Structure formats: C-alpha cells, structure tokens
Amino acid sequence: YTMNGAVTFEHVTFQYPDTAAAVLHDISFETKPGTTVAIMGATGAGKTSLVGLIPRLYEQNAGVIKIDGTDISTLNTEYLRDSIGYVPQEIILFTGTIRENIAWGKEDATLDEIIEAAKLAQIHDTIIQFPLGYDTILGQKGVNLSGGQKQRLTIARALVRKPCILLLDDSTSALDVRTEASLLQALRNISCTTFLITQKISSTLHADLILLLEDGSLLAQGSHEELIADCALYQRIYES
Ligand code: CTP
Ligand code: MG
C-alpha cells in the first residue's frame, strides 16, 4: 500500500542518548494528508529533532507517532524511509553533473523522472538555461550555484524518489517568496504532506498547520489566523 501521509504525534517526548535533558516535551499534533505543516521556533528549539523522529532516525522515549493511523515503530524502516523524503539542513552536493546530483541515492532514476522532480522543485527552468542543461558539471571545475539553487536541487533529489511525506529542514530559506509559494503549491498538487522548518512568516502564511516550538515544547499550534489571534510570541515574530 502507499501512504496517504497523515502524521500524528501523541504525547511525544524525546531525549538524545548522550544528553541529560529532553529536547522535545509532550508533543501532540495531527496533520491531514497532503497538507503543509510549518515548524517555527528559535535555534535549538527542537525543530530538526522533531522531523528526524518521523523517518525514525531517532526513537522517542515516550508517546506514539503514527502515519495513517499506524504506529511507525511497527513499520519496516526501509519502507518508511523510502516513503519519506528528507532534505537535511546541511546541503551536500558533489562534483558531478546536475543529473547525477539529483539522482544521488536513486541511480536508476530516468531522465524524465529527474526532470519531473526538478520541475516540482522549481529548478528546471534554471537548469535548462545552462548550455549543457542536466549534464552541467557542478563544483570547482564547473558551475557554482547560488544558495537558493542548491536548496532547490536538493529538494529535487528528495522528490525523485516520489515521497508521500517531505521533510524540508530550512530548505527554502534562500528562496524568494514567489518561488517558495510555487514550490508549496506544486507539493500540494501531488498531495505530498510537507513539513517545512522555517524562520519566515511568508512560509507560514499558507501553511495548513503551524507548530511553534519553544525550548522543546509546543507553545502553540494552528493556522496563521489562529496564532495571530491567540499567541503573543507568534504576534511578535509577525510584527518583527
Ligand atoms: N541536540 C543534542 N544532540 C544532537 C542534536 C541536538 O543534544 N545530536 C540538542 C541541541 O543542543 C538542542 C536541542 O537538541 O539543545 C534541539 O536541537 P535541534 O533539534 O537541532 O534544534 P533546531 O530547532 O533544529 O535548531 P536550529 O534552528 O539551530 O537548526
Ligand atoms: Mg535545525
């Protein structure tokens, strides 16, 4: 079966094995399939840790995480990681062609699949402007991409695997508002549940659900309108 991508956290608490204190405390929320979830919070608030629990990069100490109603601890991790695209905070590109960089980890991807992923990631138009297109070499002897282009290339790399859930860890920080909105709309169109870690209010405006973390706790959750009405910290972020 394929996932619909409804993610539920029920009273999740998490602590890294080598640390004294929990970094996530009693986190509960529920997403609907194909929606956009924005995760906000100051540095160290626990954003990266929270999304890392979804593909089981770490195991929570308490509470339950479910996808489509199934406890993820009962799911095969290979299947789980195949269905979840993860774009880490640190971008890794290697010397090689754009095509190879997008297909990294899925070397059997066809050019059509690579182009489709690049279109969804809003980077296809940039790629075809290079004389060698998808065969353009990146790195010291080739083309150097801008920060936002690198981010979109790594998003394309995750999308070539056709994930049902996509985790974007600060992966749109260098994108302009319009490009980011186009990306989020494209992900909605393919019904990919998207977790977007962000510091930008422009990214949260169109999110179906915003999770605001503070020191590992979920300070507030809801839509932009709900948080503007109810949450003093969110109001302050919005006005700053
Ligand atoms: N932490 C840890 N061991 C790790 C990773 C993180 O103990 N291997 C701790 C950090 O020191 C921090 C907390 O876990 O106190 C939350 O870290 P993280 O989830 O990475 O925070 P983010 O909200 O992602 O911070 P940033 O915006 O800086 O990426
Ligand atoms: Mg982080």
Coordinates of N, CA and C and ligand atoms in Angstrom, one line a residue:
Y1 N 0.8 -1.2 0.0 CA 0.0 0.0 0.0 C 0.9 1.2 0.0
T2 N 0.3 2.3 -0.5 CA 1.1 3.6 -0.4 C 0.5 4.5 0.7
M3 N 1.4 5.3 1.3 CA 1.0 6.2 2.4 C 0.1 7.3 1.9
N4 N -0.8 7.7 2.7 CA -1.5 9.0 2.5 C -0.8 10.2 3.1
G5 N 0.0 9.9 4.1 CA 0.8 10.9 4.7 C 0.2 11.7 5.8
A6 N -0.8 11.1 6.5 CA -1.3 11.8 7.7 C -0.4 11.4 8.9
V7 N 0.2 12.4 9.5 CA 1.2 12.2 10.6 C 0.5 12.6 11.9
T8 N 0.6 11.8 12.9 CA 0.1 12.1 14.2 C 1.2 11.9 15.3
F9 N 1.4 12.9 16.1 CA 2.2 12.8 17.3 C 1.3 12.8 18.5
E10 N 1.5 11.8 19.4 CA 0.7 11.7 20.6 C 1.6 11.7 21.8
H11 N 1.7 12.8 22.5 CA 2.5 13.0 23.8 C 3.9 12.5 23.6
V12 N 4.6 13.0 22.6 CA 5.9 12.5 22.2 C 7.0 13.3 23.0
T13 N 7.8 12.5 23.7 CA 9.0 13.1 24.4 C 10.2 12.4 23.9
F14 N 11.3 13.3 23.7 CA 12.5 12.7 23.1 C 13.7 13.3 23.8
Q15 N 14.7 12.5 24.0 CA 16.0 12.9 24.5 C 17.1 12.2 23.8
Y16 N 18.1 12.9 23.4 CA 19.3 12.2 22.7 C 19.9 11.3 23.8
P17 N 20.4 10.1 23.3 CA 21.0 9.2 24.3 C 22.1 9.8 25.2
D18 N 22.9 10.7 24.6 CA 24.0 11.2 25.3 C 23.8 12.5 26.1
T19 N 22.5 12.9 26.2 CA 22.3 14.2 26.9 C 21.4 14.0 28.1
A20 N 21.5 15.0 29.0 CA 20.8 14.8 30.3 C 19.3 15.2 30.2
A21 N 19.0 16.1 29.4 CA 17.6 16.7 29.4 C 16.9 16.3 28.1
A22 N 15.6 16.2 28.2 CA 14.7 16.0 27.0 C 14.8 17.2 26.1
V23 N 14.8 17.0 24.8 CA 14.8 18.1 23.8 C 13.4 18.4 23.2
L24 N 12.6 17.4 23.4 CA 11.1 17.5 23.0 C 10.3 17.0 24.1
H25 N 9.3 17.9 24.5 CA 8.5 17.5 25.7 C 7.0 17.4 25.3
D26 N 6.4 16.2 25.4 CA 5.0 16.0 25.3 C 4.4 16.7 24.1
I27 N 4.9 16.4 22.9 CA 4.4 17.0 21.7 C 3.2 16.2 21.1
S28 N 2.1 16.9 20.9 CA 0.9 16.3 20.3 C 0.4 17.2 19.1
F29 N 0.2 16.6 18.0 CA -0.5 17.3 16.9 C -0.9 16.3 15.8
E30 N -1.7 16.7 14.9 CA -2.3 15.9 13.9 C -2.3 16.6 12.6
T31 N -1.8 15.9 11.5 CA -1.9 16.5 10.2 C -2.8 15.7 9.3
K32 N -3.3 16.4 8.3 CA -4.1 15.7 7.3 C -3.2 15.4 6.1
P33 N -3.6 14.4 5.3 CA -2.8 14.0 4.1 C -2.6 15.2 3.1
G34 N -1.4 15.3 2.6 CA -1.2 16.3 1.5 C -1.2 17.7 2.0
T35 N -1.2 18.0 3.3 CA -1.2 19.4 3.7 C 0.2 19.9 4.0
T36 N 0.3 21.2 4.3 CA 1.6 21.8 4.6 C 1.7 22.2 6.1
V37 N 2.7 21.7 6.7 CA 2.9 22.0 8.1 C 4.2 22.8 8.3
A38 N 4.1 24.0 8.8 CA 5.3 24.8 9.1 C 5.7 24.6 10.5
I39 N 7.0 24.5 10.7 CA 7.6 24.4 12.1 C 8.5 25.5 12.3
M40 N 8.1 26.3 13.3 CA 8.9 27.5 13.7 C 9.4 27.4 15.1
G41 N 10.4 28.2 15.3 CA 11.0 28.2 16.7 C 12.4 28.7 16.6
A42 N 12.9 29.2 17.7 CA 14.3 29.7 17.8 C 15.3 28.6 17.6
T43 N 16.5 29.0 17.4 CA 17.6 28.0 17.2 C 17.7 27.2 18.5
G44 N 17.8 25.9 18.3 CA 17.9 25.0 19.5 C 16.5 24.6 20.0
A45 N 15.4 25.0 19.4 CA 14.1 24.8 20.0 C 13.7 23.3 19.8
G46 N 14.3 22.6 18.8 CA 14.0 21.2 18.6 C 13.4 20.8 17.3
K47 N 13.4 21.8 16.3 CA 12.8 21.6 15.0 C 13.4 20.4 14.3
T48 N 14.7 20.4 14.2 CA 15.4 19.3 13.4 C 15.1 17.9 14.1
S49 N 15.2 18.0 15.5 CA 14.9 16.7 16.2 C 13.5 16.2 16.0
L50 N 12.5 17.1 15.9 CA 11.2 16.7 15.7 C 11.0 16.0 14.4
V51 N 11.5 16.6 13.3 CA 11.2 15.9 12.0 C 12.1 14.6 11.9
G52 N 13.2 14.6 12.6 CA 14.0 13.3 12.5 C 13.3 12.1 13.1
L53 N 12.3 12.4 13.9 CA 11.6 11.2 14.5 C 10.7 10.6 13.5
I54 N 10.3 11.3 12.5 CA 9.3 10.8 11.6 C 9.8 9.6 10.7
P55 N 11.0 9.7 10.1 CA 11.6 8.5 9.5 C 12.4 7.6 10.4
R56 N 12.2 7.8 11.7 CA 12.8 7.0 12.7 C 14.4 7.1 12.7
L57 N 14.9 8.3 12.4 CA 16.3 8.5 12.6 C 16.7 8.4 14.0
Y58 N 15.7 8.7 14.9 CA 15.9 8.5 16.4 C 14.5 7.9 16.8
E59 N 14.6 7.4 18.0 CA 13.3 6.8 18.6 C 12.9 7.7 19.8
Q60 N 11.7 8.1 19.9 CA 11.2 8.8 21.0 C 11.2 8.0 22.3
N61 N 11.3 8.7 23.4 CA 11.4 8.0 24.7 C 10.0 7.7 25.3
A62 N 9.0 8.5 24.9 CA 7.6 8.3 25.3 C 6.7 8.8 24.2
G63 N 5.5 8.3 24.2 CA 4.5 8.7 23.3 C 4.5 7.9 22.0
V64 N 3.6 8.2 21.1 CA 3.4 7.4 19.9 C 3.4 8.3 18.7
I65 N 4.0 7.9 17.6 CA 4.0 8.6 16.3 C 3.3 7.7 15.3
K66 N 2.2 8.2 14.7 CA 1.5 7.4 13.7 C 1.5 8.0 12.3
I67 N 1.5 7.1 11.3 CA 1.3 7.6 9.9 C 0.1 6.8 9.4
D68 N -0.9 7.5 9.0 CA -2.2 6.9 8.5 C -2.7 6.0 9.6
G69 N -2.6 6.4 10.8 CA -3.1 5.6 11.9 C -2.3 4.4 12.4
T70 N -1.2 4.2 11.7 CA -0.3 3.0 12.1 C 0.9 3.5 12.9
D71 N 1.1 2.9 14.1 CA 2.3 3.3 14.9 C 3.6 3.0 14.1
I72 N 4.4 4.0 13.9 CA 5.6 3.9 13.0 C 6.6 2.9 13.5
S73 N 6.5 2.6 14.8 CA 7.5 1.7 15.4 C 7.2 0.2 14.9
T74 N 6.0 0.0 14.3 CA 5.7 -1.3 13.8 C 6.0 -1.4 12.3
L75 N 6.4 -0.3 11.7 CA 6.7 -0.3 10.3 C 8.1 -0.6 10.0
N76 N 8.3 -1.2 8.8 CA 9.7 -1.5 8.3 C 10.4 -0.2 8.1
T77 N 11.6 0.0 8.6 CA 12.3 1.3 8.5 C 12.7 1.6 7.0
E78 N 13.0 0.5 6.3 CA 13.3 0.7 4.9 C 12.1 1.3 4.1
Y79 N 11.0 0.7 4.4 CA 9.7 1.2 3.7 C 9.4 2.6 4.1
L80 N 9.6 2.9 5.4 CA 9.4 4.2 6.0 C 10.3 5.2 5.3
R81 N 11.5 4.9 5.2 CA 12.5 5.9 4.7 C 12.4 6.1 3.2
D82 N 11.8 5.0 2.5 CA 11.5 5.1 1.1 C 10.4 6.0 0.8
S83 N 9.4 6.1 1.8 CA 8.2 6.9 1.6 C 8.3 8.3 2.0
I84 N 9.4 8.6 2.8 CA 9.6 9.9 3.3 C 10.9 10.6 2.7
G85 N 10.7 11.7 2.1 CA 11.8 12.5 1.6 C 12.3 13.4 2.6
Y86 N 13.6 13.4 2.8 CA 14.2 14.2 3.8 C 15.3 15.1 3.2
V87 N 15.1 16.4 3.3 CA 16.2 17.3 2.9 C 16.8 18.0 4.1
P88 N 18.0 17.5 4.4 CA 18.6 18.0 5.7 C 19.1 19.4 5.6
Q89 N 19.3 19.9 6.8 CA 19.7 21.4 6.9 C 21.0 21.7 6.2
E90 N 21.9 20.7 6.3 CA 23.2 20.9 5.6 C 23.1 20.3 4.2
I91 N 23.4 21.2 3.2 CA 23.3 20.7 1.8 C 24.5 20.0 1.4
I92 N 24.4 18.8 0.8 CA 25.5 18.1 0.3 C 25.4 17.9 -1.2
L93 N 26.3 18.6 -2.0 CA 26.4 18.4 -3.4 C 27.8 17.9 -3.7
F94 N 27.9 17.2 -4.8 CA 29.3 16.6 -5.1 C 29.7 17.0 -6.5
T95 N 31.0 16.9 -6.8 CA 31.4 17.2 -8.1 C 30.9 16.2 -9.1
G96 N 30.1 16.6 -10.0 CA 29.5 15.7 -10.9 C 28.4 16.5 -11.6
T97 N 27.6 15.8 -12.5 CA 26.6 16.6 -13.2 C 25.4 16.9 -12.3
I98 N 24.6 17.8 -12.8 CA 23.3 18.1 -12.1 C 22.5 16.9 -12.1
R99 N 22.4 16.2 -13.2 CA 21.6 14.9 -13.3 C 22.1 13.9 -12.2
E100 N 23.4 13.7 -12.1 CA 23.9 12.8 -11.1 C 23.6 13.3 -9.7
N101 N 23.7 14.6 -9.5 CA 23.4 15.1 -8.1 C 21.9 14.9 -7.7
I102 N 21.0 15.1 -8.7 CA 19.6 14.9 -8.4 C 19.3 13.4 -8.2
A103 N 20.0 12.5 -9.0 CA 19.7 11.1 -8.9 C 20.4 10.4 -7.7
W104 N 21.2 11.1 -7.0 CA 22.0 10.5 -5.9 C 21.1 9.7 -4.9
G105 N 21.5 8.5 -4.8 CA 20.6 7.6 -3.9 C 19.5 6.9 -4.6
K106 N 19.3 7.3 -5.9 CA 18.3 6.6 -6.7 C 18.9 6.6 -8.2
E107 N 20.0 5.9 -8.3 CA 20.8 5.9 -9.5 C 20.0 5.4 -10.7
D108 N 18.9 4.6 -10.5 CA 18.1 4.1 -11.6 C 17.1 5.1 -12.1
A109 N 17.1 6.3 -11.5 CA 16.1 7.3 -12.0 C 16.3 7.6 -13.5
T110 N 15.2 7.7 -14.2 CA 15.3 8.1 -15.6 C 15.4 9.6 -15.8
L111 N 15.8 10.0 -16.9 CA 15.9 11.5 -17.1 C 14.5 12.1 -17.0
D112 N 13.5 11.5 -17.5 CA 12.1 12.0 -17.3 C 11.8 12.2 -15.9
E113 N 12.1 11.2 -15.0 CA 11.8 11.3 -13.6 C 12.6 12.5 -13.0
I114 N 13.9 12.6 -13.4 CA 14.7 13.7 -12.9 C 14.1 15.0 -13.3
I115 N 13.7 15.2 -14.5 CA 13.1 16.4 -15.0 C 11.8 16.7 -14.2
E116 N 11.0 15.7 -14.0 CA 9.8 15.9 -13.3 C 10.0 16.4 -11.9
A117 N 11.0 15.8 -11.2 CA 11.4 16.2 -9.9 C 11.9 17.7 -9.9
A118 N 12.7 18.0 -10.9 CA 13.3 19.3 -11.0 C 12.2 20.4 -11.2
K119 N 11.2 20.0 -12.0 CA 10.1 20.9 -12.3 C 9.3 21.2 -11.0
L120 N 9.0 20.1 -10.2 CA 8.3 20.3 -8.9 C 9.1 21.2 -8.0
A121 N 10.4 21.0 -8.0 CA 11.3 21.7 -7.1 C 11.6 23.2 -7.6
Q122 N 11.0 23.5 -8.7 CA 11.1 24.9 -9.3 C 12.6 25.2 -9.7
I123 N 13.3 24.2 -10.2 CA 14.7 24.4 -10.6 C 14.9 24.1 -12.1
H124 N 13.9 23.4 -12.7 CA 14.1 23.0 -14.1 C 14.4 24.2 -15.0
D125 N 13.7 25.3 -14.9 CA 14.0 26.5 -15.8 C 15.4 27.0 -15.7
T126 N 15.9 26.9 -14.5 CA 17.3 27.4 -14.3 C 18.3 26.4 -15.0
I127 N 18.0 25.1 -14.8 CA 18.9 24.1 -15.3 C 19.0 24.2 -16.8
I128 N 17.8 24.4 -17.5 CA 17.9 24.3 -19.0 C 18.5 25.6 -19.5
Q129 N 18.7 26.6 -18.7 CA 19.4 27.8 -19.2 C 21.0 27.6 -19.3
F130 N 21.5 26.6 -18.6 CA 22.9 26.2 -18.7 C 23.1 25.6 -20.1
P131 N 24.2 25.9 -20.8 CA 24.4 25.3 -22.2 C 24.3 23.8 -22.1
L132 N 24.8 23.1 -21.1 CA 24.8 21.7 -21.0 C 23.6 21.1 -20.3
G133 N 22.7 22.0 -19.8 CA 21.5 21.5 -19.2 C 21.8 20.6 -18.0
Y134 N 21.1 19.4 -18.0 CA 21.2 18.5 -17.0 C 22.6 17.8 -16.9
D135 N 23.4 18.0 -18.0 CA 24.8 17.4 -18.0 C 25.8 18.5 -17.5
T136 N 25.3 19.6 -17.0 CA 26.2 20.6 -16.5 C 27.0 20.1 -15.2
I137 N 28.3 20.3 -15.2 CA 29.0 19.8 -14.1 C 29.1 20.8 -12.9
L138 N 28.8 20.4 -11.7 CA 28.8 21.3 -10.6 C 30.2 21.1 -9.9
G139 N 30.6 22.1 -9.1 CA 31.8 22.0 -8.3 C 32.9 22.9 -8.8
Q140 N 34.1 22.7 -8.3 CA 35.2 23.6 -8.6 C 35.5 23.8 -10.0
K141 N 35.3 22.8 -10.8 CA 35.6 22.9 -12.3 C 34.4 23.2 -13.1
G142 N 33.3 23.3 -12.5 CA 32.1 23.6 -13.2 C 31.3 24.8 -12.7
V143 N 30.0 24.7 -12.7 CA 29.2 25.8 -12.4 C 29.0 25.9 -10.8
N144 N 29.0 27.1 -10.3 CA 28.7 27.3 -8.9 C 27.3 27.8 -8.8
L145 N 26.5 27.1 -8.1 CA 25.1 27.5 -7.9 C 24.9 28.5 -6.8
S146 N 23.9 29.3 -6.8 CA 23.5 30.1 -5.7 C 23.0 29.3 -4.6
G147 N 22.8 29.9 -3.4 CA 22.3 29.2 -2.2 C 20.9 28.6 -2.5
G148 N 20.0 29.5 -3.1 CA 18.7 29.1 -3.4 C 18.6 28.0 -4.4
Q149 N 19.5 28.0 -5.4 CA 19.6 27.0 -6.5 C 20.0 25.7 -5.9
K150 N 21.0 25.7 -5.0 CA 21.4 24.5 -4.3 C 20.3 23.9 -3.5
Q151 N 19.5 24.7 -2.8 CA 18.4 24.2 -2.0 C 17.4 23.5 -2.9
R152 N 17.1 24.1 -4.0 CA 16.1 23.5 -4.9 C 16.6 22.2 -5.5
L153 N 17.9 22.2 -5.8 CA 18.5 20.9 -6.3 C 18.3 19.8 -5.3
T154 N 18.6 20.1 -4.0 CA 18.5 19.0 -3.0 C 17.0 18.7 -2.8
I155 N 16.1 19.6 -3.0 CA 14.7 19.3 -2.9 C 14.3 18.3 -4.1
A156 N 14.8 18.6 -5.3 CA 14.6 17.7 -6.4 C 15.1 16.3 -6.1
R157 N 16.3 16.3 -5.5 CA 16.8 14.9 -5.1 C 15.9 14.1 -4.2
A158 N 15.2 14.8 -3.3 CA 14.3 14.1 -2.5 C 13.0 13.7 -3.2
L159 N 12.6 14.6 -4.2 CA 11.3 14.4 -4.9 C 11.4 13.3 -6.0
V160 N 12.7 13.0 -6.4 CA 12.8 12.0 -7.5 C 12.4 10.6 -6.9
R161 N 12.4 10.5 -5.6 CA 12.0 9.2 -5.0 C 10.5 9.1 -4.8
K162 N 9.8 10.1 -5.2 CA 8.3 10.2 -5.1 C 7.8 9.9 -3.7
P163 N 8.2 10.8 -2.8 CA 7.8 10.5 -1.4 C 6.4 10.9 -1.1
C164 N 5.8 10.3 -0.1 CA 4.4 10.7 0.3 C 4.5 11.8 1.4
I165 N 5.7 11.9 2.0 CA 5.9 12.9 3.1 C 7.2 13.5 2.8
L166 N 7.3 14.8 2.8 CA 8.6 15.5 2.6 C 8.9 16.4 3.8
L167 N 10.2 16.2 4.2 CA 10.7 17.0 5.3 C 11.7 18.0 4.8
L168 N 11.4 19.3 4.9 CA 12.3 20.3 4.4 C 12.9 21.1 5.6
D169 N 14.2 20.8 5.9 CA 14.8 21.4 7.1 C 15.5 22.7 6.7
D170 N 14.7 23.8 6.8 CA 15.2 25.1 6.4 C 15.6 25.2 5.0
S171 N 15.0 24.4 4.1 CA 15.4 24.2 2.8 C 14.9 25.3 1.8
T172 N 14.1 26.2 2.4 CA 13.6 27.3 1.5 C 14.1 28.6 2.0
S173 N 15.0 28.7 2.9 CA 15.5 29.9 3.5 C 16.0 30.9 2.5
A174 N 16.6 30.4 1.4 CA 17.2 31.3 0.4 C 16.3 31.6 -0.8
L175 N 15.0 31.1 -0.7 CA 14.1 31.3 -1.9 C 13.3 32.5 -1.7
D176 N 13.0 33.2 -2.8 CA 12.1 34.4 -2.7 C 10.7 33.9 -2.5
V177 N 9.9 34.8 -2.0 CA 8.5 34.5 -1.6 C 7.7 33.8 -2.7
R178 N 7.8 34.2 -3.9 CA 7.1 33.7 -5.0 C 7.5 32.3 -5.4
T179 N 8.8 32.0 -5.4 CA 9.3 30.7 -5.7 C 8.9 29.7 -4.6
E180 N 9.0 30.1 -3.4 CA 8.6 29.3 -2.3 C 7.1 28.9 -2.4
A181 N 6.3 29.9 -2.7 CA 4.9 29.7 -2.8 C 4.6 28.7 -4.0
S182 N 5.3 28.8 -5.1 CA 5.1 27.9 -6.2 C 5.5 26.5 -5.8
L183 N 6.6 26.4 -5.1 CA 7.1 25.1 -4.6 C 6.0 24.4 -3.7
L184 N 5.5 25.2 -2.8 CA 4.5 24.6 -1.8 C 3.2 24.2 -2.6
Q185 N 2.8 25.0 -3.6 CA 1.6 24.7 -4.4 C 1.9 23.4 -5.2
A186 N 3.1 23.3 -5.7 CA 3.4 22.1 -6.5 C 3.3 20.8 -5.6
L187 N 3.8 21.0 -4.4 CA 3.7 19.8 -3.5 C 2.3 19.5 -3.1
R188 N 1.5 20.5 -2.9 CA 0.1 20.3 -2.6 C -0.6 19.5 -3.8
N189 N -0.2 20.0 -5.0 CA -0.8 19.4 -6.2 C -0.6 17.9 -6.3
I190 N 0.6 17.4 -5.8 CA 0.9 16.0 -5.9 C 0.5 15.3 -4.5
S191 N -0.2 16.1 -3.7 CA -0.6 15.5 -2.4 C 0.5 15.0 -1.5
C192 N 1.6 15.7 -1.5 CA 2.7 15.3 -0.6 C 2.6 16.1 0.7
T193 N 2.5 15.4 1.8 CA 2.4 16.1 3.1 C 3.8 16.7 3.3
T194 N 3.9 18.0 3.6 CA 5.2 18.7 3.6 C 5.4 19.3 5.0
F195 N 6.5 18.9 5.6 CA 6.9 19.6 6.9 C 8.0 20.6 6.5
L196 N 7.7 21.8 6.8 CA 8.6 22.9 6.4 C 9.2 23.6 7.6
I197 N 10.4 23.4 7.9 CA 11.0 24.1 9.0 C 11.4 25.5 8.4
T198 N 11.0 26.5 9.1 CA 11.2 27.9 8.5 C 11.3 28.9 9.6
Q199 N 12.0 30.0 9.3 CA 12.0 31.2 10.2 C 11.2 32.3 9.5
K200 N 10.6 32.1 8.3 CA 10.0 33.2 7.6 C 8.5 33.1 7.7
I201 N 7.9 34.2 8.1 CA 6.4 34.3 8.2 C 5.8 34.1 6.8
S202 N 6.5 34.5 5.7 CA 5.9 34.2 4.4 C 5.7 32.8 4.1
S203 N 6.5 31.9 4.8 CA 6.2 30.4 4.6 C 5.1 29.9 5.4
T204 N 4.8 30.6 6.5 CA 3.8 30.1 7.4 C 2.4 30.5 7.0
L205 N 2.3 31.6 6.2 CA 1.0 32.2 5.8 C 0.1 31.2 5.2
H206 N 0.7 30.4 4.3 CA -0.2 29.4 3.6 C -0.2 28.0 4.1
A207 N 0.5 27.9 5.3 CA 0.5 26.5 5.9 C -0.8 26.2 6.5
D208 N -1.2 24.9 6.4 CA -2.5 24.5 7.0 C -2.3 24.4 8.5
L209 N -1.1 24.1 8.9 CA -0.9 24.0 10.4 C 0.5 24.5 10.7
I210 N 0.6 25.4 11.7 CA 1.9 25.9 12.1 C 2.1 25.3 13.5
L211 N 3.3 24.8 13.7 CA 3.8 24.3 15.0 C 4.8 25.3 15.5
L212 N 4.6 25.9 16.6 CA 5.6 26.9 17.2 C 6.2 26.2 18.4
L213 N 7.5 26.0 18.3 CA 8.3 25.3 19.3 C 9.0 26.3 20.1
E214 N 9.1 26.1 21.4 CA 9.9 26.9 22.3 C 10.6 26.0 23.3
D215 N 11.9 25.9 23.3 CA 12.6 25.0 24.3 C 12.1 23.6 24.3
G216 N 11.7 23.1 23.1 CA 11.3 21.7 23.1 C 9.8 21.5 23.3
S217 N 9.1 22.5 23.7 CA 7.7 22.4 23.9 C 6.9 23.0 22.8
L218 N 5.7 22.5 22.5 CA 4.8 23.1 21.5 C 4.1 24.2 22.2
L219 N 4.6 25.4 21.9 CA 4.0 26.6 22.6 C 2.6 26.9 22.0
A220 N 2.4 26.7 20.7 CA 1.1 26.9 20.1 C 1.1 26.2 18.8
Q221 N -0.2 25.8 18.3 CA -0.4 25.2 17.0 C -1.7 25.7 16.5
G222 N -1.7 25.8 15.1 CA -2.9 26.3 14.5 C -2.6 27.0 13.1
S223 N -3.6 27.6 12.6 CA -3.4 28.3 11.3 C -2.8 29.7 11.6
H224 N -2.3 30.4 10.6 CA -1.8 31.7 10.8 C -2.8 32.6 11.5
E225 N -4.1 32.6 11.1 CA -5.1 33.4 11.7 C -5.3 33.1 13.2
E226 N -5.3 31.8 13.5 CA -5.5 31.4 14.8 C -4.3 31.8 15.7
L227 N -3.1 31.7 15.2 CA -1.9 32.1 16.0 C -1.8 33.6 16.2
I228 N -2.2 34.3 15.1 CA -2.2 35.8 15.3 C -3.2 36.2 16.4
A229 N -4.3 35.5 16.4 CA -5.4 35.8 17.4 C -4.9 35.4 18.8
D230 N -4.2 34.3 19.0 CA -4.0 33.7 20.3 C -2.6 33.7 20.9
C231 N -1.6 33.8 20.0 CA -0.3 33.6 20.5 C 0.6 34.8 20.5
A232 N 1.0 35.3 21.7 CA 1.8 36.5 21.8 C 3.1 36.4 21.1
L233 N 3.8 35.2 21.2 CA 5.1 35.1 20.6 C 5.0 35.1 19.1
Y234 N 3.9 34.5 18.5 CA 3.7 34.5 17.1 C 3.4 35.9 16.6
Q235 N 2.7 36.6 17.4 CA 2.4 38.0 17.0 C 3.7 38.8 16.9
R236 N 4.6 38.6 17.9 CA 5.8 39.3 17.9 C 6.7 39.0 16.7
I237 N 6.7 37.7 16.4 CA 7.5 37.3 15.2 C 6.9 37.9 13.9
Y238 N 5.6 38.0 13.9 CA 4.9 38.5 12.7 C 5.2 40.0 12.6
E239 N 5.3 40.7 13.7 CA 5.5 42.1 13.6 C 6.9 42.5 13.4
S240 N 7.8 41.6 13.7 CA 9.3 42.0 13.7 C 9.8 41.9 12.3
Ligands
CTP1 N1 20.9 18.2 20.4 C1 21.6 17.2 21.0 N2 22.2 16.2 20.3 C2 22.1 16.2 18.9 C3 21.4 17.2 18.3 C4 20.8 18.2 19.0 O1 21.7 17.2 22.2 N3 22.7 15.2 18.2 C5 20.3 19.3 21.2 C6 20.7 20.7 20.9 O2 21.8 21.0 21.6 C7 19.5 21.5 21.2 C8 18.3 20.5 21.1 O3 18.9 19.2 20.9 O4 19.5 21.9 22.6 C9 17.5 20.8 19.9 O5 18.3 20.8 18.7 P1 17.7 20.8 17.2 O6 16.5 20.0 17.1 O7 18.8 20.6 16.3 O8 17.2 22.4 17.2 P2 16.7 23.3 16.0 O9 15.4 23.9 16.4 O10 16.7 22.5 14.7 O11 17.8 24.4 15.9 P3 18.4 25.2 14.6 O12 17.3 26.3 14.2 O13 19.6 25.9 15.1 O14 18.6 24.2 13.5
MG2 MG 17.8 22.5 13.0

